[in-house]
Coordinates of C-alpha atoms in Angstrom, one line a residue:
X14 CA 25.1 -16.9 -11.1
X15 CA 24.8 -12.9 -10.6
X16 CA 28.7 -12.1 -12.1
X17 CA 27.0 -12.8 -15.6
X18 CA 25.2 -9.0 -14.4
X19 CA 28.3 -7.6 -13.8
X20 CA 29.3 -9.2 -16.8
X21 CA 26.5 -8.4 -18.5
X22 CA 26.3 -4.7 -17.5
X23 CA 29.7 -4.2 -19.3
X24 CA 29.1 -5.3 -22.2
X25 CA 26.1 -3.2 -22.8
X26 CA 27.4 0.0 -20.5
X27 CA 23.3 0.8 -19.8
X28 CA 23.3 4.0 -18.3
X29 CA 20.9 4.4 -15.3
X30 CA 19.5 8.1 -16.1
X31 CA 17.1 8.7 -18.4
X32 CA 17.1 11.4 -21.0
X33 CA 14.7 11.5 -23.7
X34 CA 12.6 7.9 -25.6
X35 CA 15.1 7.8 -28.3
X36 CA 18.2 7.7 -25.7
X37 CA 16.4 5.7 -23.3
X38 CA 15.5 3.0 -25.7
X39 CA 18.4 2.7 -28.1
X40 CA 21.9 1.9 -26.8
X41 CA 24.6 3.0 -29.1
X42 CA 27.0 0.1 -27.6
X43 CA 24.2 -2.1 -28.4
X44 CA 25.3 -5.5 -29.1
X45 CA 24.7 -5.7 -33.5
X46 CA 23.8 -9.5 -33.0
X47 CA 21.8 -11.6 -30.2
X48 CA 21.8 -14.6 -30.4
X49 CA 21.9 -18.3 -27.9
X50 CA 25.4 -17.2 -26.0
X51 CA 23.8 -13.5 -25.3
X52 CA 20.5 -14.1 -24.6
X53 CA 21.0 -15.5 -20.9
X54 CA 23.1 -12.7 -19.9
X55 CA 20.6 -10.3 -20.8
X56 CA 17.4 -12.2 -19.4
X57 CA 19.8 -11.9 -16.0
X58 CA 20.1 -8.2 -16.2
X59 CA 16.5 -7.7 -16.8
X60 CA 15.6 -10.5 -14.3
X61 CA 17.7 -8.3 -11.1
X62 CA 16.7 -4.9 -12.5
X63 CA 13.4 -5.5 -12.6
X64 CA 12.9 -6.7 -8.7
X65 CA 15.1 -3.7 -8.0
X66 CA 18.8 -3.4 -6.8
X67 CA 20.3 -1.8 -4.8
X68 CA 20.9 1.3 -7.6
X69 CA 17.3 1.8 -7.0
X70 CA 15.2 0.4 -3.9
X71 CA 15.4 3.5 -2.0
X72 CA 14.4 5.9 -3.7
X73 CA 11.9 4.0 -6.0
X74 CA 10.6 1.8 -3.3
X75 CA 11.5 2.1 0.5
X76 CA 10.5 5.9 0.7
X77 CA 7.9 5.6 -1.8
X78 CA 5.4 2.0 -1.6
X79 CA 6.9 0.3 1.6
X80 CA 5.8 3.5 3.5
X81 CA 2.2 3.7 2.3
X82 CA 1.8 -0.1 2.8
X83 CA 2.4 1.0 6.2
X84 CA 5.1 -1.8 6.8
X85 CA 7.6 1.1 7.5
X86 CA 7.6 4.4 8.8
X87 CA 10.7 7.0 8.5
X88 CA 12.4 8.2 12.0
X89 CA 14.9 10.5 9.6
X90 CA 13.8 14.1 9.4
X91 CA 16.1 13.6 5.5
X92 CA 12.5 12.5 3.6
X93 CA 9.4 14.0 3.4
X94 CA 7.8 11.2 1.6
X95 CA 5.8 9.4 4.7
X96 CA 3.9 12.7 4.8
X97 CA 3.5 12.6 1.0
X98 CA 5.7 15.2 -0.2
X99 CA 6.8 13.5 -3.8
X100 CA 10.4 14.2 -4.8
X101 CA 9.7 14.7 -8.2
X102 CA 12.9 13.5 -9.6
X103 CA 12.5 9.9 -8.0
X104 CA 10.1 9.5 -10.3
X105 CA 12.0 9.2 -13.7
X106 CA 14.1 6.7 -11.5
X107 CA 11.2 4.1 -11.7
X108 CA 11.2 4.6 -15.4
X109 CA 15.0 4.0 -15.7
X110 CA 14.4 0.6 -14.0
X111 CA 11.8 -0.4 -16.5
X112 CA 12.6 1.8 -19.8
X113 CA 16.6 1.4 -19.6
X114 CA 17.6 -1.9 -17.5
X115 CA 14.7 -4.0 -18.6
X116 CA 13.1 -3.8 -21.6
X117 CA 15.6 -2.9 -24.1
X118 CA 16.9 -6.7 -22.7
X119 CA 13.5 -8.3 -23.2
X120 CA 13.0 -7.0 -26.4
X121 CA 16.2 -7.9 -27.8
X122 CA 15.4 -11.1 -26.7
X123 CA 11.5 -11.2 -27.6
X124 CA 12.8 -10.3 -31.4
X125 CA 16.0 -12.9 -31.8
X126 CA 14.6 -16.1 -29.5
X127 CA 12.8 -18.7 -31.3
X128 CA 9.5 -18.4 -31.8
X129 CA 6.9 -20.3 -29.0
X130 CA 10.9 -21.2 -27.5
X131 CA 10.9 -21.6 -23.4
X132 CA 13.5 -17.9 -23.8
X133 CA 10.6 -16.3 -25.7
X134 CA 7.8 -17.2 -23.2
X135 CA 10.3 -16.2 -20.0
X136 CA 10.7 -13.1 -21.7
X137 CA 7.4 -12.2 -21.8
X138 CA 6.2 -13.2 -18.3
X139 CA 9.5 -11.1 -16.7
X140 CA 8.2 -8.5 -19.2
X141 CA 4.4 -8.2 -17.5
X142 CA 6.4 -8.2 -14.0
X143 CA 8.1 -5.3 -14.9
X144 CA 5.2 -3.5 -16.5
X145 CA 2.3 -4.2 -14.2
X146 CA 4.7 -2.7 -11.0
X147 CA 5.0 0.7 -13.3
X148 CA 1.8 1.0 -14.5
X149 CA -0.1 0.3 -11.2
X150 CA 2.3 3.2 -9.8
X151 CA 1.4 5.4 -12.5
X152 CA -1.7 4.7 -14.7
X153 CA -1.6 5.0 -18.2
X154 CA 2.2 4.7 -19.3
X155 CA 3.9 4.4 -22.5
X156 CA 3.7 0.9 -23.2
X157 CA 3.1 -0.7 -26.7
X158 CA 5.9 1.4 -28.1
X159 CA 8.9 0.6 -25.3
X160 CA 11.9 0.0 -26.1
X161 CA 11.6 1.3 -29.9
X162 CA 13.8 3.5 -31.1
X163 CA 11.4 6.3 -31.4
X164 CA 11.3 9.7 -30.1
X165 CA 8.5 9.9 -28.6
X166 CA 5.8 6.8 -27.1
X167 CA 2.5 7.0 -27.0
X168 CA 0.6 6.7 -23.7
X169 CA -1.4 3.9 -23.5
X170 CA -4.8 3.2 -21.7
X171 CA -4.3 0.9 -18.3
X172 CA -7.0 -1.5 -19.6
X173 CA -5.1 -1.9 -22.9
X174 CA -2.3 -2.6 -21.1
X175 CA -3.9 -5.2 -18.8
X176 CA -4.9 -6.8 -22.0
X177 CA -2.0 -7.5 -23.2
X178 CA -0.2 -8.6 -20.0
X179 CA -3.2 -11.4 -19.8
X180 CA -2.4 -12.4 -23.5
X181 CA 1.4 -12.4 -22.8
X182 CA 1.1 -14.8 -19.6
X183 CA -1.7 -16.9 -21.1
X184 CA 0.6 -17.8 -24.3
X185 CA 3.8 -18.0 -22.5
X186 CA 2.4 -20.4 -20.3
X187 CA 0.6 -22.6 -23.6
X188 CA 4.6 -22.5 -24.8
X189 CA 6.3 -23.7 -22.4
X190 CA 3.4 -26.0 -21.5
X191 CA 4.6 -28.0 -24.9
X192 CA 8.1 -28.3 -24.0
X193 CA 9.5 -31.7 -23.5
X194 CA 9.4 -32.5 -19.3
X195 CA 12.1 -31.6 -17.6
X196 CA 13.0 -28.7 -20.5
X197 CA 15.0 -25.5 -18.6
X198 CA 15.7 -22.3 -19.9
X199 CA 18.8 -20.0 -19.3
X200 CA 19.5 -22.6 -16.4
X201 CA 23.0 -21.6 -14.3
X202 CA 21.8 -17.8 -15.2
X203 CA 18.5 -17.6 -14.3
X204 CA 18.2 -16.5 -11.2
X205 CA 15.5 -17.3 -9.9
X206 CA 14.0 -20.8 -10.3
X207 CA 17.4 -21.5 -11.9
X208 CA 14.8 -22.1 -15.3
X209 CA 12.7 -25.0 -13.9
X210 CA 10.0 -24.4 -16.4
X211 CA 7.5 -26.1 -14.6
X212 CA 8.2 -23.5 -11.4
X213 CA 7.9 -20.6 -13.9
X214 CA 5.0 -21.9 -15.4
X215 CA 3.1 -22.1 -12.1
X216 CA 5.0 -18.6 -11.4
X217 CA 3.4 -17.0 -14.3
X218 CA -0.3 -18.5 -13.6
X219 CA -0.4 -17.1 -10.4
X220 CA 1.2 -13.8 -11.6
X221 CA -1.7 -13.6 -14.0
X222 CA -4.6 -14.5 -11.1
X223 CA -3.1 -11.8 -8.9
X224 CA -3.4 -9.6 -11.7
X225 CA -7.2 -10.6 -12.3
X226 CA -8.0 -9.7 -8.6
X227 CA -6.2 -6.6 -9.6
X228 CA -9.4 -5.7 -12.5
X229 CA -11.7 -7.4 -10.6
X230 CA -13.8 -3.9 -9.8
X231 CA -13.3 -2.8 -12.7
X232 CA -13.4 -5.5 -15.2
X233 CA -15.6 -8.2 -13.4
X234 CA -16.2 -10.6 -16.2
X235 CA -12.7 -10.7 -17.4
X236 CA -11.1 -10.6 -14.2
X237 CA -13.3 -14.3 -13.5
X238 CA -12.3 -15.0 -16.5
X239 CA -8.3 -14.7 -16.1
X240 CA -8.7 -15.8 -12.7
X241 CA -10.0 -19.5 -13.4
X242 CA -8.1 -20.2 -16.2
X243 CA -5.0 -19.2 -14.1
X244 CA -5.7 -22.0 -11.1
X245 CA -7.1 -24.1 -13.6
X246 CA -3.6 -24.2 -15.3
X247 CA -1.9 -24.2 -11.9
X248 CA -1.1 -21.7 -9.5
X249 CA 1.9 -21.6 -6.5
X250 CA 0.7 -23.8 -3.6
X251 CA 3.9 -25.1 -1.5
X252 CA 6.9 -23.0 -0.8
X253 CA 9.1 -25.5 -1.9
X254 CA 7.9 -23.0 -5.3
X255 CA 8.3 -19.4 -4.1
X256 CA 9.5 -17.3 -6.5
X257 CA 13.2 -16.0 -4.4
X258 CA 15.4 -14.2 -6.4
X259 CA 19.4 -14.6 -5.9
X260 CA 21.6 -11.2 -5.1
X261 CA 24.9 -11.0 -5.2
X262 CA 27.6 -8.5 -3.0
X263 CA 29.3 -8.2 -7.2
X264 CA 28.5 -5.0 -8.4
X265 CA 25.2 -3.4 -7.5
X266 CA 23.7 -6.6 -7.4
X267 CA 22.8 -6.8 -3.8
X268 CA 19.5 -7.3 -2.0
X269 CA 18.1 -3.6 -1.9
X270 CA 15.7 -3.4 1.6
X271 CA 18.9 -4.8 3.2
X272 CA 21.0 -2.0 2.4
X273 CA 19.2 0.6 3.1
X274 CA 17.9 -1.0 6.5
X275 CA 22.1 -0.5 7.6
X276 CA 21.4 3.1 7.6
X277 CA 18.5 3.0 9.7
X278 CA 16.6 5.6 8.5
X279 CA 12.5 3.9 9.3
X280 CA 11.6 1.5 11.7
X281 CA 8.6 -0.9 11.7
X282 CA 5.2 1.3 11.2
X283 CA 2.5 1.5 14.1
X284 CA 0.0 0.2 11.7
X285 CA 1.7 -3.4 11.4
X286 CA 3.1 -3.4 14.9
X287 CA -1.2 -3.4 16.2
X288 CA -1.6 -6.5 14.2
X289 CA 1.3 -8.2 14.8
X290 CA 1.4 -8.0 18.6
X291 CA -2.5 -8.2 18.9
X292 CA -2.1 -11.4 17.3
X293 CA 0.2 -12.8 19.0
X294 CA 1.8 -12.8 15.3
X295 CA 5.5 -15.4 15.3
X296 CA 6.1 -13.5 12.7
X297 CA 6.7 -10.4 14.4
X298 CA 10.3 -11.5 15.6
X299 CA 11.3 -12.4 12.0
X300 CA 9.7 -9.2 10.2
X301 CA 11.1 -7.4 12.8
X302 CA 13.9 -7.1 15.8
X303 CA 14.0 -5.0 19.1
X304 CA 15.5 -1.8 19.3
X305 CA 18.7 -1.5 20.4
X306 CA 17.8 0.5 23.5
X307 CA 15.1 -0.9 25.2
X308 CA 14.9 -4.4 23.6
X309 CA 11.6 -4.0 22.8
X310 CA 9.3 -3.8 20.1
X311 CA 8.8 -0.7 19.2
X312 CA 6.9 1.3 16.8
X313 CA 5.9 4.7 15.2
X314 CA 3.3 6.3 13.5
X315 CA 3.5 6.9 9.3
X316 CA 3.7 11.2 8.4
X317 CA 5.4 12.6 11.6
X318 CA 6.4 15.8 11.6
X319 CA 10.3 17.3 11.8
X320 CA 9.5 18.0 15.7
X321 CA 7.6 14.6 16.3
X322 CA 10.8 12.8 15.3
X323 CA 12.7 14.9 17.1
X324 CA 11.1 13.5 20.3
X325 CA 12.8 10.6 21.8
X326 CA 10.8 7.7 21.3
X327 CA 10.6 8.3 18.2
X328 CA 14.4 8.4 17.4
X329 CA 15.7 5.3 15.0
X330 CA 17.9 3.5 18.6
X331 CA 14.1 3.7 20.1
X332 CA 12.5 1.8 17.4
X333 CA 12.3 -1.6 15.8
X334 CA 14.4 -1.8 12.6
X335 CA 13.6 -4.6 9.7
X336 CA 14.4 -8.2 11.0
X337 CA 17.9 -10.0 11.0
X338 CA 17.0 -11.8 7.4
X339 CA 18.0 -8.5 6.4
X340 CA 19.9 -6.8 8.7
X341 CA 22.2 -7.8 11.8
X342 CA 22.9 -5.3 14.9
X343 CA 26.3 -5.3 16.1
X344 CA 27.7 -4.4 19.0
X345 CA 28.6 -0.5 18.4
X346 CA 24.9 -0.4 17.6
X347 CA 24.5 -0.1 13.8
X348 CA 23.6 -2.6 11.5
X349 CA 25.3 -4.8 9.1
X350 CA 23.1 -5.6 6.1
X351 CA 22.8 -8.9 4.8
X352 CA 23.2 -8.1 1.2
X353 CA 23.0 -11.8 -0.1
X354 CA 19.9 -12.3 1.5
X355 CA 17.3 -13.6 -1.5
X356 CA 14.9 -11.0 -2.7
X357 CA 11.1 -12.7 -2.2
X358 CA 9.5 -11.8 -5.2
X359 CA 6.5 -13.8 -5.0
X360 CA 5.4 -16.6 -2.2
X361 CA 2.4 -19.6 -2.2
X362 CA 0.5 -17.6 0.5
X363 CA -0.1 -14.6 -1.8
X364 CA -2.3 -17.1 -4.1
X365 CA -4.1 -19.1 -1.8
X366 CA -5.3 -15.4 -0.4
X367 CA -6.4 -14.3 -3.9
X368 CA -8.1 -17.5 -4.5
X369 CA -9.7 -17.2 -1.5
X370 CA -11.1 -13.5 -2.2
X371 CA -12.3 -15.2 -5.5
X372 CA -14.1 -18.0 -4.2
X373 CA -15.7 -15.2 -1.9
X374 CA -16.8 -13.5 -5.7
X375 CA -18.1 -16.7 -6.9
X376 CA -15.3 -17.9 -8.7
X377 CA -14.1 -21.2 -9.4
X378 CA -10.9 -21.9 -7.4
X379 CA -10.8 -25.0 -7.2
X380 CA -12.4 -27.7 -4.5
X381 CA -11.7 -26.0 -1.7
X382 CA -14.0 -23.3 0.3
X383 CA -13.0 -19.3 0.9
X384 CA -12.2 -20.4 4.4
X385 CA -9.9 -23.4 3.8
X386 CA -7.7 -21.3 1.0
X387 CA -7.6 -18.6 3.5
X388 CA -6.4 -20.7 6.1
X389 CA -3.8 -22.7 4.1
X390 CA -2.7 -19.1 3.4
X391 CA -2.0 -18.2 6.4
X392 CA -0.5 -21.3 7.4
X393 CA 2.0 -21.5 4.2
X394 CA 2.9 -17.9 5.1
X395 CA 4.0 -18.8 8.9
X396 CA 5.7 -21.9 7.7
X397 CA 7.4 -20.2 5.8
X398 CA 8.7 -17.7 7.9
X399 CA 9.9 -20.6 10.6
X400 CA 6.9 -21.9 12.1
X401 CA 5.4 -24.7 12.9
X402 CA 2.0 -26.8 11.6
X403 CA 1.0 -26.6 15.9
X404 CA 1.7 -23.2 15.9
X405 CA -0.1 -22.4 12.6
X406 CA -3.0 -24.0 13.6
X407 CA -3.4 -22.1 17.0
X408 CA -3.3 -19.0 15.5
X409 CA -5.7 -19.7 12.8
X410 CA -8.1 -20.2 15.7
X411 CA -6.9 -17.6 17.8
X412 CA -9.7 -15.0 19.3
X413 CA -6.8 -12.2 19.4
X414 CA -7.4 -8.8 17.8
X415 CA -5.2 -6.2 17.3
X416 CA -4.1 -4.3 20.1
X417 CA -2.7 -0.6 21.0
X418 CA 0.8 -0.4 19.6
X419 CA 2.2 1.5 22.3
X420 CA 3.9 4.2 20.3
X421 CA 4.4 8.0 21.3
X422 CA 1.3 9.2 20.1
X423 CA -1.1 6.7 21.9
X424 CA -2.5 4.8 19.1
X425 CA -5.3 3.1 19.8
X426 CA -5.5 -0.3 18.2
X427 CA -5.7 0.0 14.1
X428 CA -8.5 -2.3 13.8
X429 CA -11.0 -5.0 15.3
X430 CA -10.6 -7.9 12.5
X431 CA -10.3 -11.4 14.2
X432 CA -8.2 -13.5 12.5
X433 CA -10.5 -16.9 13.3
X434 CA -12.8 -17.0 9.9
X435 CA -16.2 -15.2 10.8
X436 CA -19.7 -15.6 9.3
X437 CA -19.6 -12.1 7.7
X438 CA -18.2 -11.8 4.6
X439 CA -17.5 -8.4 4.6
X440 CA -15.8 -9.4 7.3
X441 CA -14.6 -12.2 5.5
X442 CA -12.7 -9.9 2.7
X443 CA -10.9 -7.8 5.9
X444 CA -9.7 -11.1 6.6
X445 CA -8.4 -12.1 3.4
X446 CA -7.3 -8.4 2.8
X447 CA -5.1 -8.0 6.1
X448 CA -3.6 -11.7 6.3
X449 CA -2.3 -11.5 2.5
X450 CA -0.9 -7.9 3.6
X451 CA 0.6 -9.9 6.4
X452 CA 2.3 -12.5 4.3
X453 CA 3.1 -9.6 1.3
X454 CA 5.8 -8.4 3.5
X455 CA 8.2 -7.0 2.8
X456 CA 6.8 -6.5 -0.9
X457 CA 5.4 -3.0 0.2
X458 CA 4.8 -2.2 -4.0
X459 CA 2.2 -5.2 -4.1
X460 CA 0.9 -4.7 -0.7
X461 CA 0.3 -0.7 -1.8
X462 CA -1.3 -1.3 -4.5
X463 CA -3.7 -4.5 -2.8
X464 CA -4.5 -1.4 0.2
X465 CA -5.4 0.6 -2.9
X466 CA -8.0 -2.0 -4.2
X467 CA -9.3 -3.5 -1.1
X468 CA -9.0 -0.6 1.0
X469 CA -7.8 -3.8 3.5
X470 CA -6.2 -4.0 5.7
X471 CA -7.7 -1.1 7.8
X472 CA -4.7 1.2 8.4
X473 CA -4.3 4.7 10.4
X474 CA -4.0 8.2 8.4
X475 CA -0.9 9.4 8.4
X476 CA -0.1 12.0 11.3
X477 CA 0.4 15.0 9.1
X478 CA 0.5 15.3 5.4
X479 CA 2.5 17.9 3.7
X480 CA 0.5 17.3 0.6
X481 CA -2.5 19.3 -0.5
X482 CA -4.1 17.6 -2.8
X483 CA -4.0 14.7 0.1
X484 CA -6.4 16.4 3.0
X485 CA -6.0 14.8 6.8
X486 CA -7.1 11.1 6.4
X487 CA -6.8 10.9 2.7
X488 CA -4.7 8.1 1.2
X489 CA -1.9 8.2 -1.7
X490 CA -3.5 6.9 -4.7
X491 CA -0.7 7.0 -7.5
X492 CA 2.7 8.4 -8.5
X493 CA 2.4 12.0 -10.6
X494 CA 4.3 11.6 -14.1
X495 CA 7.9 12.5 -13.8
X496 CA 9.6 16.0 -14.9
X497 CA 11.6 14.2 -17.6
X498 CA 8.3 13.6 -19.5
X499 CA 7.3 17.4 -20.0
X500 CA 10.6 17.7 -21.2
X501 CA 11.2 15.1 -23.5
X502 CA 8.0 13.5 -24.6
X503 CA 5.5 16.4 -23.8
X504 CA 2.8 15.7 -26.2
X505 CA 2.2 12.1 -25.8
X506 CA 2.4 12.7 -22.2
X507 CA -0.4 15.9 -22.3
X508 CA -2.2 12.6 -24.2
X509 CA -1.8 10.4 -21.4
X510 CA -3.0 12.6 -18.4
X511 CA -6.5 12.8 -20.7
X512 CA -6.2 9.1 -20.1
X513 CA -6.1 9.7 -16.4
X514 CA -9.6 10.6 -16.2
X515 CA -8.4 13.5 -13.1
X516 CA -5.4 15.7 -12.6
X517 CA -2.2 14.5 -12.8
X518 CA -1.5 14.2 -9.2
X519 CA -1.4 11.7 -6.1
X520 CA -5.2 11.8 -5.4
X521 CA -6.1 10.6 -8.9
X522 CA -7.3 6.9 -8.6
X523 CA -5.7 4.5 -11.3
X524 CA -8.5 2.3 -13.6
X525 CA -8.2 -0.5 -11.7
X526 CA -9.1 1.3 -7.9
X527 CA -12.6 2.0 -8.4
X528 CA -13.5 2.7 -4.9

């Protein structure tokens, strides 16, 4: 199914740099009519370039949100991100995914499909994807005006946007809801649910409750709101439904993370590594592999300095690289990546975690108790990483907690939260917080910005940060603008950093993180 990308990308020769709104949103080899034969090819180029290819996972993701998730660390003294030193540049890169390989596709789609058709409504759901991933990097962005052919956007406010993703999903879903049973949409391109509408409607349902927990500080009543009309309409709740995208070796259509864990450039953060082998965590051997000196699992700590990774055990052979899903060692001792390996864009667990955080608020979820939807969570998420029921149920009543990781600089354990349901429910909402985080993996954008909302789960400071608007135990709470803006739409963007409510910098909270 992905060489109708490749395809795809030739026909409308997209360039991956940005330059100003105008270039970025008009394509002068744009295609004069859209219609039924074009449509799937471009919902398939929006569809991989939004979950990010390998053009873009490293420096958009892997040295930016996979870091301050903490499921990584770096052990190359090449990056200065995991002690919060933004390259700049990079920035404009997360734009080019959205702005130039994904919306211009949507929109010519959103304008020629029929109207209330299954394309329309697919359209706008891969649409609030791509959006809600950019804005919760950023803040306010430019929004209501992409992909016109204007000169310059206006910056929108993040509640405005969150608006209208709710509206998007809510009538996308009420569309394909009154197609006939059995209806798919761009099937044999599609490339993710290969368009089994009723998988994308329970897709989008649970794409708009994780986005309700999302507001739920700072929006209360609408974020109850969005939440039990999404479960009421019918979330993700087997893995027979998780939402895997196909890659492909054609072109650069190949599963990102797996690339760059060949060059073996980070290893598995110190953070993770106390949870996972305090709890005795099965999934440890599949997130993860042993190094390929000691055969052990071994860790480090996120924001080292140039001389701390200069030290031994803290060298990339001395540390655990990403698991064979993505990445197999071979015998001269580098790694082959697997880059056909499906991209997890979504799983069950992550929606019988955020229902369980909003039956803890009160919310209607559905019959079953905070504890039982947490524990279903947690036992869909080991499933699906190999698993079995017996084993899933002994850890859900496990006593373990997690432990010193063993690393150069002598952590002590990250944390003290059990995983066997307590009585507490602040202690309760660690819980929630640090088993979705668990199962998130490796989707270090969503579990950044969860950490960012939750403050869950409890996490250590990085070593050293380069960064001084980030003080010693400070965390990174959003992506400054990039340098493109000032250049080429420097009024609207002065516009949007008054939206910001603070400086236009990495310690400025988003709307949405109120503590």
């Amino acid at each position: 199914m992905n060489k109708y990308i490749v395809i795809l990308s030739a026909i409308l020769s997209l360039s991956s740099c940005t330059g100003n709104f105008e270039e970025m949103n008009t394509d002068p080899n744009k295609l004069t009519e859209v219609g039924q034969r074009e449509m799937p090819f471009m919902f398939a180029k929006a569809q991989s370039s939004a979950s990010m290819n390998r053009s873009f996972y490293q420096t958009v993701q892997n040295l930016g949100a996979d870091l301050y998730a903490q499921y990584f660390a770096l052990t190359s003294t090449s990056f200065a991100t995991d002690r919060y030193v933004m390259t700049r540049d990079w920035q404009r890169r997360f734009w080019s995914v959205v702005y130039v390989d994904t919306a211009p596709q949507l929109k010519s789609i959103l304008e020629n499909a029929n109207p209330n058709s299954g394309e329309e409504a697919l359209a706008n759901i891969l649409w609030v994807y791509a959006f809600h991933r950019l804005t919760d990097h950023f803040g306010p962005i430019p929004y209501f005006g992409a992909a016109e052919a204007n000169k310059s956007i206006p910056y929108n406010k993040q509640q405005e946007i969150y608006d209208d993703f709710f509206k998007r999903l809510d009538a996308a879903v009420s569309n394909l809801k009154a197609l006939p049973a059995g209806t798919t949409v761009f099937k044999g391109y599609e490339l993710m649910y290969n368009g089994d509408v009723s998988k994308w409607i329970k897709f989008a349902n649970t794409l708009r409750l994780r986005l309700a927990l999302r507001i739920s500080k700072a929006d209360p009543a609408r974020a109850k709101t969005e939440a039990e009309s999404a479960v009421k309409s019918g979330v993700l709740t087997d893995n027979s439904e998780n939402a895997f995208l196909d890659k492909s070796s054609a072109g650069n259509d190949t599963n990102g993370l797996s690339q760059v864990a060949a060059w073996n450039e980070f290893a598995m953060s110190s953070t993770i590594a106390s949870y996972l082998k305090g709890y005795n965590d099965p999934r440890l051997s599949v997130y993860f592999q042993p190094d390929i000196t000691s055969g052990k699992y071994n860790s480090l700590r996120n924001g080292l300095s140039a001389t701390a990774l200069g030290i031994a055990r803290n060298r990339p052979a001395q540390n655990s690289n990403i698991g064979t899903y993505w990445v197999l060692p071979q015998a001269d001792k580098t790694f082959a990546p697997n880059l056909t390996a499906k991209f997890h864009v979504m799983c069950c667990a992550e929606a019988y975690f955020l229902r369980a955080e909003g039956a803890l608020n009160g919310w209607d979820m559905g019959t079953e108790t905070a504890q039982q939807l947490y524990e279903k969570g947690i036992q869909a998420s080991l499933i699906q990483w190999g698993a079995n029921s017996e084993t899933a149920n002994q850890y859900i009543q496990s006593a373990a907690l997690p432990s010193a990781p063993d690393d150069a600089n002598n952590s002590p354990a990250v944390a003290s939260t059990p995983i066997k349901w307590a009585s507490n429910v602040t202690i309760q909402r660690e819980q929630i917080g640090t088993q979705k985080w668990l199962a998130l993996f490796p989707n270090g954008m969503e579990a950044w910005a969860e950490f960012r909302r939750t403050g869950y789960p409890k996490m250590y400071p990085v070593v050293q940060s380069d960064n001084p608007d980030l003080p010693g135990g400070a965390f990174i709470k959003r992506f400054p603008y990039p340098p493109t803006e000032e250049t080429n739409n420097a009024t609207e963007l002065e516009k949007g950093r008054a939206l910001l409510g603070g400086a236009d910098n990495t310690a400025t909270s988003v709307w949405w993180d109120v503590d």
